[in-house]
JSON list of C-alpha atoms and ligand atoms in Angstrom, two decimals:
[
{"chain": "A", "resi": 521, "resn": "UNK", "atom": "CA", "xyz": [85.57, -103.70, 64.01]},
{"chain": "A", "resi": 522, "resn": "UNK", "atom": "CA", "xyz": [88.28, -102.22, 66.19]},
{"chain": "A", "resi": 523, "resn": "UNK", "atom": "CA", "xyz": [87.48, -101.00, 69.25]},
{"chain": "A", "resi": 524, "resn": "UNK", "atom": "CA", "xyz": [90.97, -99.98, 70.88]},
{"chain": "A", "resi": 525, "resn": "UNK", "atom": "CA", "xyz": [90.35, -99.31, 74.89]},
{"chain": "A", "resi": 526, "resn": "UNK", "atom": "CA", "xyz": [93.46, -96.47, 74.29]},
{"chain": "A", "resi": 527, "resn": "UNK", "atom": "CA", "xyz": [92.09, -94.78, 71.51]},
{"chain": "A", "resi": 528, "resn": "UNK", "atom": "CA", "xyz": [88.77, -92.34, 72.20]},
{"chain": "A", "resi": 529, "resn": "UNK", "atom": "CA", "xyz": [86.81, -90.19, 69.53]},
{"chain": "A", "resi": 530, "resn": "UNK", "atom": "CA", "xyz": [86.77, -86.00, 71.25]},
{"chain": "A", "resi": 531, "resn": "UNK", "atom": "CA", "xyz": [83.37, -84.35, 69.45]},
{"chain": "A", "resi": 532, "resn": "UNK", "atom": "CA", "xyz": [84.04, -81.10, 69.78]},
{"chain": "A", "resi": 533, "resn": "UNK", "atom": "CA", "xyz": [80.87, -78.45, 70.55]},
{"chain": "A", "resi": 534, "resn": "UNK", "atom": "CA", "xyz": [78.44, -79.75, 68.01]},
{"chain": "A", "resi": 535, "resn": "UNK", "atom": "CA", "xyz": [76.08, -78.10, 69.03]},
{"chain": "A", "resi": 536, "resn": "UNK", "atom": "CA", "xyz": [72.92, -75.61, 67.48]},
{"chain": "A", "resi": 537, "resn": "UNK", "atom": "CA", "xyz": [74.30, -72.24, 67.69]},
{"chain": "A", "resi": 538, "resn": "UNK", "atom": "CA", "xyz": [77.23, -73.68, 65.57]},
{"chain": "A", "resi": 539, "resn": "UNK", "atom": "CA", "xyz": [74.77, -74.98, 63.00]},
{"chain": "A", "resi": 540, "resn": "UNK", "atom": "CA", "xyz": [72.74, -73.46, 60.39]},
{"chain": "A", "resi": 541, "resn": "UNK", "atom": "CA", "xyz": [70.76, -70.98, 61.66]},
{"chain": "A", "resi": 542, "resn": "UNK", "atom": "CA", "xyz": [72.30, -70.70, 65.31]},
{"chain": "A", "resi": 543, "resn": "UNK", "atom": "CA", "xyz": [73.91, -67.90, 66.72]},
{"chain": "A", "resi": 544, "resn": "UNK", "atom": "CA", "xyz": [77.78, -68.60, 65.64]},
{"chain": "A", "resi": 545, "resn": "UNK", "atom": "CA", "xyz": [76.65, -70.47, 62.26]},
{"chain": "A", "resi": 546, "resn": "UNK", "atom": "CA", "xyz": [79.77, -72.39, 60.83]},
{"chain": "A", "resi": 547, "resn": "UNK", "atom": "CA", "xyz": [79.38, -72.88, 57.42]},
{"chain": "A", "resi": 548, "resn": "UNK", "atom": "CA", "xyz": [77.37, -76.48, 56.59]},
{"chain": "A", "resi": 549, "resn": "UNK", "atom": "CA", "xyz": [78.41, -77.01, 60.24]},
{"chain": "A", "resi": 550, "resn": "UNK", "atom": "CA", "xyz": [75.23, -79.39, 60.52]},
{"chain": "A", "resi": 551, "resn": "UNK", "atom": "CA", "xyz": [76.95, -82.12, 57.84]},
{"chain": "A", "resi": 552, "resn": "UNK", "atom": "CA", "xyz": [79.55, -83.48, 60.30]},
{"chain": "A", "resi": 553, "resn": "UNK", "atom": "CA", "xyz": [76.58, -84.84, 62.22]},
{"chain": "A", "resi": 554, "resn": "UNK", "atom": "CA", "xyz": [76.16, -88.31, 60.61]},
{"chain": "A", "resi": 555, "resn": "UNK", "atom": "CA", "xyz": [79.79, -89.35, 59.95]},
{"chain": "A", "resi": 556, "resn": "UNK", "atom": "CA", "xyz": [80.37, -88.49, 63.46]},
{"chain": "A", "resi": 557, "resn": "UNK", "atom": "CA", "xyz": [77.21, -90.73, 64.49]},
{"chain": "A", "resi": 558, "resn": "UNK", "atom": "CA", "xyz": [79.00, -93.33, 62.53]},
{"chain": "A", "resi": 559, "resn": "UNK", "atom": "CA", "xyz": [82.69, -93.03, 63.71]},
{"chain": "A", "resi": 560, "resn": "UNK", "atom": "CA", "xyz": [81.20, -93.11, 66.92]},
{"chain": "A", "resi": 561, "resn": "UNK", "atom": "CA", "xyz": [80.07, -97.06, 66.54]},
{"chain": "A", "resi": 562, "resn": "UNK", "atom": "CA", "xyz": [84.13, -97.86, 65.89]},
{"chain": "A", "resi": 563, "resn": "UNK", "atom": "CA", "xyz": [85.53, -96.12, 69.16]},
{"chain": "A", "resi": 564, "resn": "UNK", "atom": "CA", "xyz": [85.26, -97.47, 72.36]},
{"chain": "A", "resi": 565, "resn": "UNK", "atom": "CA", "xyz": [85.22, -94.41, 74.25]},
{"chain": "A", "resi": 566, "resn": "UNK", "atom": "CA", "xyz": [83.68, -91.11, 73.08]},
{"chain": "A", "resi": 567, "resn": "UNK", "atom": "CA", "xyz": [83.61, -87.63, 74.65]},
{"chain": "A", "resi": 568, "resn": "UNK", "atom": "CA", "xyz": [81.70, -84.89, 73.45]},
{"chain": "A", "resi": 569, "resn": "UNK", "atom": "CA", "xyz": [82.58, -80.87, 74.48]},
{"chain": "A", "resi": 570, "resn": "UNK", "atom": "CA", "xyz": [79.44, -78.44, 74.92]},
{"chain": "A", "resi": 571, "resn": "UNK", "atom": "CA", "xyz": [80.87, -74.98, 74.89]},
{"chain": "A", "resi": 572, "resn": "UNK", "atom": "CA", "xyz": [78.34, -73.63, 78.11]},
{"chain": "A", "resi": 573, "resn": "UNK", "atom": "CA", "xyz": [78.46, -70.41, 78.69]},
{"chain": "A", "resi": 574, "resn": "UNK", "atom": "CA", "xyz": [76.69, -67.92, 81.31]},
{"chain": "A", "resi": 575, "resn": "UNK", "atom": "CA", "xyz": [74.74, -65.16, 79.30]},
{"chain": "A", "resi": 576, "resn": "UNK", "atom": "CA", "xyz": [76.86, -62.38, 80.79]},
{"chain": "A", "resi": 577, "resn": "UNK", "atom": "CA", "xyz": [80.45, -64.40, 79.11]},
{"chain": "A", "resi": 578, "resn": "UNK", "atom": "CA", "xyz": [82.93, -61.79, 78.54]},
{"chain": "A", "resi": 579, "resn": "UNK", "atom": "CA", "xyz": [83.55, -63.30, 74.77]},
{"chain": "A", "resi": 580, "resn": "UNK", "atom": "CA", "xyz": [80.65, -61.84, 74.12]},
{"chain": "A", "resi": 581, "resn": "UNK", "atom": "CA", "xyz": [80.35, -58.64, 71.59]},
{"chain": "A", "resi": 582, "resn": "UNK", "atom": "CA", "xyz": [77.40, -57.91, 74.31]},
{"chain": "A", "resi": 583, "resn": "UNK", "atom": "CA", "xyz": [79.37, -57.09, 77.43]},
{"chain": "A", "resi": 584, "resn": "UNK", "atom": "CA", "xyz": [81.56, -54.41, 75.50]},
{"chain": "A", "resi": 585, "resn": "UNK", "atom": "CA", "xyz": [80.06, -51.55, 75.42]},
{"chain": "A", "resi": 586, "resn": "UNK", "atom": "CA", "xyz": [80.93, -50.03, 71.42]},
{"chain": "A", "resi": 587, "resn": "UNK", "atom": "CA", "xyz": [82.75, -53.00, 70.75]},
{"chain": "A", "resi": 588, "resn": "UNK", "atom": "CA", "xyz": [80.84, -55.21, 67.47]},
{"chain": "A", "resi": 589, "resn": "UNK", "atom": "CA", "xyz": [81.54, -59.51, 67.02]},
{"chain": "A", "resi": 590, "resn": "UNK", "atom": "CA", "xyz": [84.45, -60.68, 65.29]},
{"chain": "A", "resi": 591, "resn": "UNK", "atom": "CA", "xyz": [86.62, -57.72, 66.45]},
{"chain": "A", "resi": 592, "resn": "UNK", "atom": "CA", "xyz": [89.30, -58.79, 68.75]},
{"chain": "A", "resi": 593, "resn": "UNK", "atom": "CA", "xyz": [90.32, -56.85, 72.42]},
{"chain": "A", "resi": 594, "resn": "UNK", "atom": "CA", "xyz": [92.75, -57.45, 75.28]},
{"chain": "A", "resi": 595, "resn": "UNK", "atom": "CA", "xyz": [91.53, -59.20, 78.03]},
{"chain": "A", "resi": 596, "resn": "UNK", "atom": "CA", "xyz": [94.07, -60.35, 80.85]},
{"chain": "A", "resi": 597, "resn": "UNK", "atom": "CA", "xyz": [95.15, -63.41, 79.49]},
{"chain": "A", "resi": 598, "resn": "UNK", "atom": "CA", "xyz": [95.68, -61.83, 76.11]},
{"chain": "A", "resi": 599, "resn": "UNK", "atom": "CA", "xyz": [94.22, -61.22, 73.40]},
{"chain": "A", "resi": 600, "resn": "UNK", "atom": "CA", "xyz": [90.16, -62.49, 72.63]},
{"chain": "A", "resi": 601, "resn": "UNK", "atom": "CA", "xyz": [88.03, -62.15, 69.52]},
{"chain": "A", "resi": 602, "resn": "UNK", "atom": "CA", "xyz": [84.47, -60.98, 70.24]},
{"chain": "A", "resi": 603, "resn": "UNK", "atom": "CA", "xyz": [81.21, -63.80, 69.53]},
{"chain": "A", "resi": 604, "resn": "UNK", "atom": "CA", "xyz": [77.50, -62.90, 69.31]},
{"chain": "A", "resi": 605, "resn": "UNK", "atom": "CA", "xyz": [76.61, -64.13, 72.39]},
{"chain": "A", "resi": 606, "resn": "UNK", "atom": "CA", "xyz": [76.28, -67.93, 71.45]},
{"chain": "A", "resi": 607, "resn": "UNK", "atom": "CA", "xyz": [75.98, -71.71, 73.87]},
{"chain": "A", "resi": 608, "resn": "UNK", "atom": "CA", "xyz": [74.43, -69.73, 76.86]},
{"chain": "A", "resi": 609, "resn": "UNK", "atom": "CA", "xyz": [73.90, -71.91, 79.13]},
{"chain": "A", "resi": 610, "resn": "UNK", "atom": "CA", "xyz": [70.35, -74.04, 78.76]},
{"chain": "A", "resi": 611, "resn": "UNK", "atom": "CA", "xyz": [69.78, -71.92, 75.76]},
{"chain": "A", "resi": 612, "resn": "UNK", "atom": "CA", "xyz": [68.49, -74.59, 72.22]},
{"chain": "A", "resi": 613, "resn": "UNK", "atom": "CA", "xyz": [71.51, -72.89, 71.02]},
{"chain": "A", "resi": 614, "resn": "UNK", "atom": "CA", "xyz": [73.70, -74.69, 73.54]},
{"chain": "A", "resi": 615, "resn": "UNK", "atom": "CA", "xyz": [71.45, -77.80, 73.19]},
{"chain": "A", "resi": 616, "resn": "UNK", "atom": "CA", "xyz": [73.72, -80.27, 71.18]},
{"chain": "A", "resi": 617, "resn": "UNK", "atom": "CA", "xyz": [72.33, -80.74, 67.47]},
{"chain": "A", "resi": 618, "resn": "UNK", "atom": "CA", "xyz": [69.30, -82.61, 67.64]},
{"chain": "A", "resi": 619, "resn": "UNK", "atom": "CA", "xyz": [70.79, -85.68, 65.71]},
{"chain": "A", "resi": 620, "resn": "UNK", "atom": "CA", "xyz": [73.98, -86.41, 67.39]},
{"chain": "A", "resi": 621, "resn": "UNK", "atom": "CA", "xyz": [73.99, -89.21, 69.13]},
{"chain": "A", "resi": 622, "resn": "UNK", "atom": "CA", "xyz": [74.45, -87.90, 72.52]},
{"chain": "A", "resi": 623, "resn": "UNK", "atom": "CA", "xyz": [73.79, -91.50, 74.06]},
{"chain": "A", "resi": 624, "resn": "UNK", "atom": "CA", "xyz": [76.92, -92.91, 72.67]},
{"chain": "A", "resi": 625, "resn": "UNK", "atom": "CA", "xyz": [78.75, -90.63, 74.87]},
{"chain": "A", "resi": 626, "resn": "UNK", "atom": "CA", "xyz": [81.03, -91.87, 77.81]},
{"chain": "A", "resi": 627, "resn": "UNK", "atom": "CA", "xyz": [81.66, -88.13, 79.19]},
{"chain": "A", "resi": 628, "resn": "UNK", "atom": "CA", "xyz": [80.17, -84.95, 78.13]},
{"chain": "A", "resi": 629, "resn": "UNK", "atom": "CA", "xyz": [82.49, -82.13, 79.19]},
{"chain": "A", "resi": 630, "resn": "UNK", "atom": "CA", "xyz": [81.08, -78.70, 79.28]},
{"chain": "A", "resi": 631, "resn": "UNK", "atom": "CA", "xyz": [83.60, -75.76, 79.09]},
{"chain": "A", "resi": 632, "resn": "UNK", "atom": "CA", "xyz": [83.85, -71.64, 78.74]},
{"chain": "A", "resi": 633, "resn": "UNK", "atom": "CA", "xyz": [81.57, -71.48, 82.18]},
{"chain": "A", "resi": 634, "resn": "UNK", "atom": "CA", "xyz": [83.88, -69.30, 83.66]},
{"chain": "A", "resi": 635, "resn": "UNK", "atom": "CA", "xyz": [82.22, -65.59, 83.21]},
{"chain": "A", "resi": 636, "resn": "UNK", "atom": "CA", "xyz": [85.83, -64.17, 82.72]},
{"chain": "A", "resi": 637, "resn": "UNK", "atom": "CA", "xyz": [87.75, -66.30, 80.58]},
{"chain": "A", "resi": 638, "resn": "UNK", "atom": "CA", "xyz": [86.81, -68.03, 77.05]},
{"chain": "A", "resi": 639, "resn": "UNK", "atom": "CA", "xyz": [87.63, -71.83, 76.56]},
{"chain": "A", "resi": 640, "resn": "UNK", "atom": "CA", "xyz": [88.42, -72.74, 73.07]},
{"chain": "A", "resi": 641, "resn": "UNK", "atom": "CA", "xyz": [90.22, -76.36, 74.26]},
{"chain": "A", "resi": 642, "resn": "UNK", "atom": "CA", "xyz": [88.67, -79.18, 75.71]},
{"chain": "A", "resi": 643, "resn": "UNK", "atom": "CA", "xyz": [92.22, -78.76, 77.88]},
{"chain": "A", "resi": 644, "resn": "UNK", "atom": "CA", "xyz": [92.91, -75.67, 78.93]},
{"chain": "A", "resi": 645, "resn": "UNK", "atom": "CA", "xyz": [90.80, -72.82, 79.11]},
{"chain": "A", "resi": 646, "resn": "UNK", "atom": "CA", "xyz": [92.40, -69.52, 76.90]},
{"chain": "A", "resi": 647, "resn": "UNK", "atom": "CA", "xyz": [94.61, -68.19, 79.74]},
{"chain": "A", "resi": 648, "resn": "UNK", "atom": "CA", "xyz": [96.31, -71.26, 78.71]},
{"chain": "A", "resi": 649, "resn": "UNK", "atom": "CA", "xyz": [96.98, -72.71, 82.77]},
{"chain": "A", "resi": 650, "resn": "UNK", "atom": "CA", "xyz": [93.28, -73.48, 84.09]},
{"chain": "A", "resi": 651, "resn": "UNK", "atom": "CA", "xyz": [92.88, -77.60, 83.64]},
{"chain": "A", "resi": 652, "resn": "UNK", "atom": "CA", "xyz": [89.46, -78.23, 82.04]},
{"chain": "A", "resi": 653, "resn": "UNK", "atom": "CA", "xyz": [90.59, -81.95, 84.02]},
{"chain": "A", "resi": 654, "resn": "UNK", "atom": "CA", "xyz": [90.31, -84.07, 80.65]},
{"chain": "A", "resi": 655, "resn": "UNK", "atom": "CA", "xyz": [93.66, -84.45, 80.18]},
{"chain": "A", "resi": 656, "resn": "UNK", "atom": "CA", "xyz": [93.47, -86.52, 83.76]},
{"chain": "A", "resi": 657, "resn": "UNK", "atom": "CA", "xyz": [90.12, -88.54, 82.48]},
{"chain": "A", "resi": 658, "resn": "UNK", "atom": "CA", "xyz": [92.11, -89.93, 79.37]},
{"chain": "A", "resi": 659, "resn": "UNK", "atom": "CA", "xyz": [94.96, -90.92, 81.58]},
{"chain": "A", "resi": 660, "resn": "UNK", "atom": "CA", "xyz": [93.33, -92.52, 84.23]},
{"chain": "A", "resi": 661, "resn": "UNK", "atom": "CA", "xyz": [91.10, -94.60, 81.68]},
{"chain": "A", "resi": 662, "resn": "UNK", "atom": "CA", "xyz": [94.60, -95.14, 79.66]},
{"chain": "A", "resi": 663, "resn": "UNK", "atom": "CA", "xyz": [93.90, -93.22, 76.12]},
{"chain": "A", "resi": 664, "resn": "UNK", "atom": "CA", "xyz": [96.90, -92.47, 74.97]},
{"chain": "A", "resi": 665, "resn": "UNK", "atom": "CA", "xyz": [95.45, -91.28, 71.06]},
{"chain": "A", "resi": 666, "resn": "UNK", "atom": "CA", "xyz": [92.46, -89.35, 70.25]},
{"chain": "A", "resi": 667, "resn": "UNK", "atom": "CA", "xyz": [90.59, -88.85, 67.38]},
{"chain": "A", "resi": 668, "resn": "UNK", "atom": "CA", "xyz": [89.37, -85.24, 66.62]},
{"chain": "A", "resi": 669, "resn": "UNK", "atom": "CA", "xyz": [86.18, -83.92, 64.76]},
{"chain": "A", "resi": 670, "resn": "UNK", "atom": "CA", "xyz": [83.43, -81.25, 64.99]},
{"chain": "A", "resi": 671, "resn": "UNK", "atom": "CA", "xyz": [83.01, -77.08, 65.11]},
{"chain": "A", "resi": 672, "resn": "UNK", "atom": "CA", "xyz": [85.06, -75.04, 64.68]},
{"chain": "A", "resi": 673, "resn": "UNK", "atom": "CA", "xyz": [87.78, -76.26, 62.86]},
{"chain": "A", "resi": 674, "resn": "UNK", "atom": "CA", "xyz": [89.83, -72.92, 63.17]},
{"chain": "A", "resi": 675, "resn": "UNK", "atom": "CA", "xyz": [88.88, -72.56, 66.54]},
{"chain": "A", "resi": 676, "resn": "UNK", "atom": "CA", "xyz": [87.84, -74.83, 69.38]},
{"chain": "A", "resi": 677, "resn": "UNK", "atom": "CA", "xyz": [88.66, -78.11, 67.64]},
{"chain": "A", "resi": 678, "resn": "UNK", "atom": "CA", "xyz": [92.18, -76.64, 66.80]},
{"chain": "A", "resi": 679, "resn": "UNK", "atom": "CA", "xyz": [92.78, -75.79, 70.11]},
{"chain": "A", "resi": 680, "resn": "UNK", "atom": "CA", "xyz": [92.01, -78.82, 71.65]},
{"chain": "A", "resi": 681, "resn": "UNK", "atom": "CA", "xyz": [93.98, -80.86, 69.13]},
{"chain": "A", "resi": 682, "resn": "UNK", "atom": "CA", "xyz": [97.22, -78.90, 69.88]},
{"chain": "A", "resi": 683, "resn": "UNK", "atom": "CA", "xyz": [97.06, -79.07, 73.30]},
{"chain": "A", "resi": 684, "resn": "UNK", "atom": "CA", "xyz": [96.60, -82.87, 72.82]},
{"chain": "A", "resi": 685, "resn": "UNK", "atom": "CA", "xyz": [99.51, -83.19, 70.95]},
{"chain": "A", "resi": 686, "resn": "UNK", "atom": "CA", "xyz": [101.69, -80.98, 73.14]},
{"chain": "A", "resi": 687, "resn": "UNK", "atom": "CA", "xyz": [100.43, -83.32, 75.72]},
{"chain": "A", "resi": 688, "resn": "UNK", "atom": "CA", "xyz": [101.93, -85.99, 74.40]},
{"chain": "A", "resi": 689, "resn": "UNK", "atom": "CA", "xyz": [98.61, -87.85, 73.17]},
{"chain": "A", "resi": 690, "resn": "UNK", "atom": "CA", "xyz": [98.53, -89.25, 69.61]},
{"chain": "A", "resi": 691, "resn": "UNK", "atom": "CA", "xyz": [96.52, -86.77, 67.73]},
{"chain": "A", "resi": 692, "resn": "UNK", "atom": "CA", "xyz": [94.15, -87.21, 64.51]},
{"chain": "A", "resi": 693, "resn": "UNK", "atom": "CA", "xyz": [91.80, -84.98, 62.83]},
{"chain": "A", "resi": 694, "resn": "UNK", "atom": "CA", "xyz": [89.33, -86.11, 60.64]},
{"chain": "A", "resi": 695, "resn": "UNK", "atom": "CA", "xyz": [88.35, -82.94, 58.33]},
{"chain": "A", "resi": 696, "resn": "UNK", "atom": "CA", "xyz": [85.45, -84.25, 56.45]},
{"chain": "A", "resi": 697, "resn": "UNK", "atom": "CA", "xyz": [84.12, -84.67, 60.10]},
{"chain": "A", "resi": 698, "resn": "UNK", "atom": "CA", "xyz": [84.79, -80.59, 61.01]},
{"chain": "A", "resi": 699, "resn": "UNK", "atom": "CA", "xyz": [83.83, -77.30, 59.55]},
{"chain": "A", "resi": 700, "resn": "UNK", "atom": "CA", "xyz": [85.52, -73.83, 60.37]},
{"chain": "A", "resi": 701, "resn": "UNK", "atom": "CA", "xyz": [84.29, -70.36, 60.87]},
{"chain": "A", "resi": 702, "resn": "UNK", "atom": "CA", "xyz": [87.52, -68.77, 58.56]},
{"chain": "A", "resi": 703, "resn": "UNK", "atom": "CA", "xyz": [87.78, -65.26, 60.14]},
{"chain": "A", "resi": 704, "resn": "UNK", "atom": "CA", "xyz": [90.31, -63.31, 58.60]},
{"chain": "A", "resi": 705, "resn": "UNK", "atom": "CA", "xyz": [92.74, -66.28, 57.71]},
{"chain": "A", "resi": 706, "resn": "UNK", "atom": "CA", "xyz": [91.83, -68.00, 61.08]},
{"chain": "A", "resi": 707, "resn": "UNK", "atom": "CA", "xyz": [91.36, -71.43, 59.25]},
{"chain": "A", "resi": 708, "resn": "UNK", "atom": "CA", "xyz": [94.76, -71.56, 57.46]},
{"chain": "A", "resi": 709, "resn": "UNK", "atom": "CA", "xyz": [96.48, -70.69, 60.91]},
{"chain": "A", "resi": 710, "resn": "UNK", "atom": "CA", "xyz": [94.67, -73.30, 62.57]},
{"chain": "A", "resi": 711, "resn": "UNK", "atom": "CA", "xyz": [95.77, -75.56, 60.24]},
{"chain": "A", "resi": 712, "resn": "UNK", "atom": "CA", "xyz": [99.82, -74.60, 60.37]},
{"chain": "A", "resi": 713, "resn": "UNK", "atom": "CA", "xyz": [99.91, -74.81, 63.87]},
{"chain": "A", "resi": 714, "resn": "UNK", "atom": "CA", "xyz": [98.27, -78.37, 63.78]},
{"chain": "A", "resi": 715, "resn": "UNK", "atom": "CA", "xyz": [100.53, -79.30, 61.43]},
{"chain": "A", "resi": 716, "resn": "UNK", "atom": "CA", "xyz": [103.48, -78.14, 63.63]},
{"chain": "A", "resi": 717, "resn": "UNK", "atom": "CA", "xyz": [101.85, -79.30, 66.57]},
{"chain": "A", "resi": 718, "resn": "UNK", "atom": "CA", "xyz": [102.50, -83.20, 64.97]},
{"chain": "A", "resi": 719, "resn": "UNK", "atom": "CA", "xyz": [98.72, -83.47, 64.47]},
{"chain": "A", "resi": 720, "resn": "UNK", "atom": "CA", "xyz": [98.18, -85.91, 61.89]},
{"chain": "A", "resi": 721, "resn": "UNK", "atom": "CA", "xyz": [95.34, -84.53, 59.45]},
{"chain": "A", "resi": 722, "resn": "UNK", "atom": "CA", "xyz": [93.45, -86.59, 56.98]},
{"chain": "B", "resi": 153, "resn": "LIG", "atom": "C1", "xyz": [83.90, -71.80, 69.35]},
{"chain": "B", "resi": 153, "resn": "LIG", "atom": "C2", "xyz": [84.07, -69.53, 69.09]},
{"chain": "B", "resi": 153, "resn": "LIG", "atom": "C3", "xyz": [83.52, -69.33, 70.32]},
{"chain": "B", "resi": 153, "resn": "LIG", "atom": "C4", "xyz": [84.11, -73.17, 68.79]},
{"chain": "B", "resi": 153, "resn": "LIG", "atom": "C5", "xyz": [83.35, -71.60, 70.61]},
{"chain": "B", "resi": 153, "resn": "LIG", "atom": "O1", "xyz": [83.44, -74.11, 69.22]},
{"chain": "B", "resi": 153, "resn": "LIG", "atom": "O2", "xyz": [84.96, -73.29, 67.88]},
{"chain": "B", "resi": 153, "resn": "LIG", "atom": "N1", "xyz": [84.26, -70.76, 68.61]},
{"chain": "B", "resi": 153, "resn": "LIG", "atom": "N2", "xyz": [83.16, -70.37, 71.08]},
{"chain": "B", "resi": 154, "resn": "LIG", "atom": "ZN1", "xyz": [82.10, -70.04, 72.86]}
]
């Protein structure tokens, strides 16, 4: 079994509200759950994301007054599709999915906490310029390739894996270990720009 100190497995936000009946349901989003458990035996470092957000999160349909989920509005750093409010924090629906094998975990890096700006990448939160600080973890530990899986394909686990690669880290995403939302094409973009990015997909 390999276990390559500069290669890590990222879990992005597998958590309840992006499973089956949660509030942000991704399609069969609870089946990446046990090929994840099992990639996780072959890395040795994993890092799960937990998207952790405060209840009053301005990604939220909720703190727009007229305004419905899934529509998309301006906000500051541009523009910012609406959620049911979803991952509050402490909620079960942030709680990671109850068979994940959170132990395995080196770092759990929680992200979206700010109350004014969404956080789609484990990197950089969606004004694209505030550090999350994981890019300075992997460095310091010497990853230089990571191994993507987990929710949403089209959205957070896209993110994360572009701004890996336009990092400069080695990039892989493992599809049969993700699932996607697909909002009006979203999953199909998601998939160009990783593509573009140099992220290598299998
Ligand atoms: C996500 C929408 C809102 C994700 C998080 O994990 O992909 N999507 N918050
Ligand atoms: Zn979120």
């Amino acid at each position: 079994m390999m276990r390559d100190p500069s290669e890590a497995l990222l879990v992005i936000d597998v958590q309840n509200d992006f499973c089956p009946g949660g509030a942000l349901a991704v399609p069969d989003g609870d089946a990446v759950v046990p090929a994840i458990n099992t990639m996780m035996e072959t890395f040795a470092t994993t890092i799960l994301t937990q998207d952790w957000h405060p209840a009053d999160h301005r990604s939220f349909a909720s703190q727009h007054p007229g305004a419905a989920p899934f529509e998309t509005v301006d906000m500051p750093y541009g523009p910012q599709v609406l959620w049911p409010d979803h991952c509050v924090i402490g909620s079960h629906g942030g709680a990671f999915h109850p068979d994940l094998r959170t132990d395995r975990a080196a770092l759990i890096l929680r992200k979206g906490s700010n109350p004014a700006i969404d956080s789609y990448s484990a990197f950089f939160e969606n004004d694209r310029m505030t550090a999350t600080g994981l890019e300075g973890y992997l460095r310091t530990l010497g990853i230089r390739t990571l191994t993507l899986v987990g929710l949403a394909t089209d959205f957070c686990v896209a993110y994360s894996a572009i701004d890996a690669a336009r990092l400069g880290f080695g990039v892989h995403l493992r599809l049969e270990a993700c699932r996607g939302i697909d909002l009006n094409g979203s999953l199909e973009h998601a998939m160009q720009g990783m593509r573009d990015a140099g992220v290598e997909i299998d």
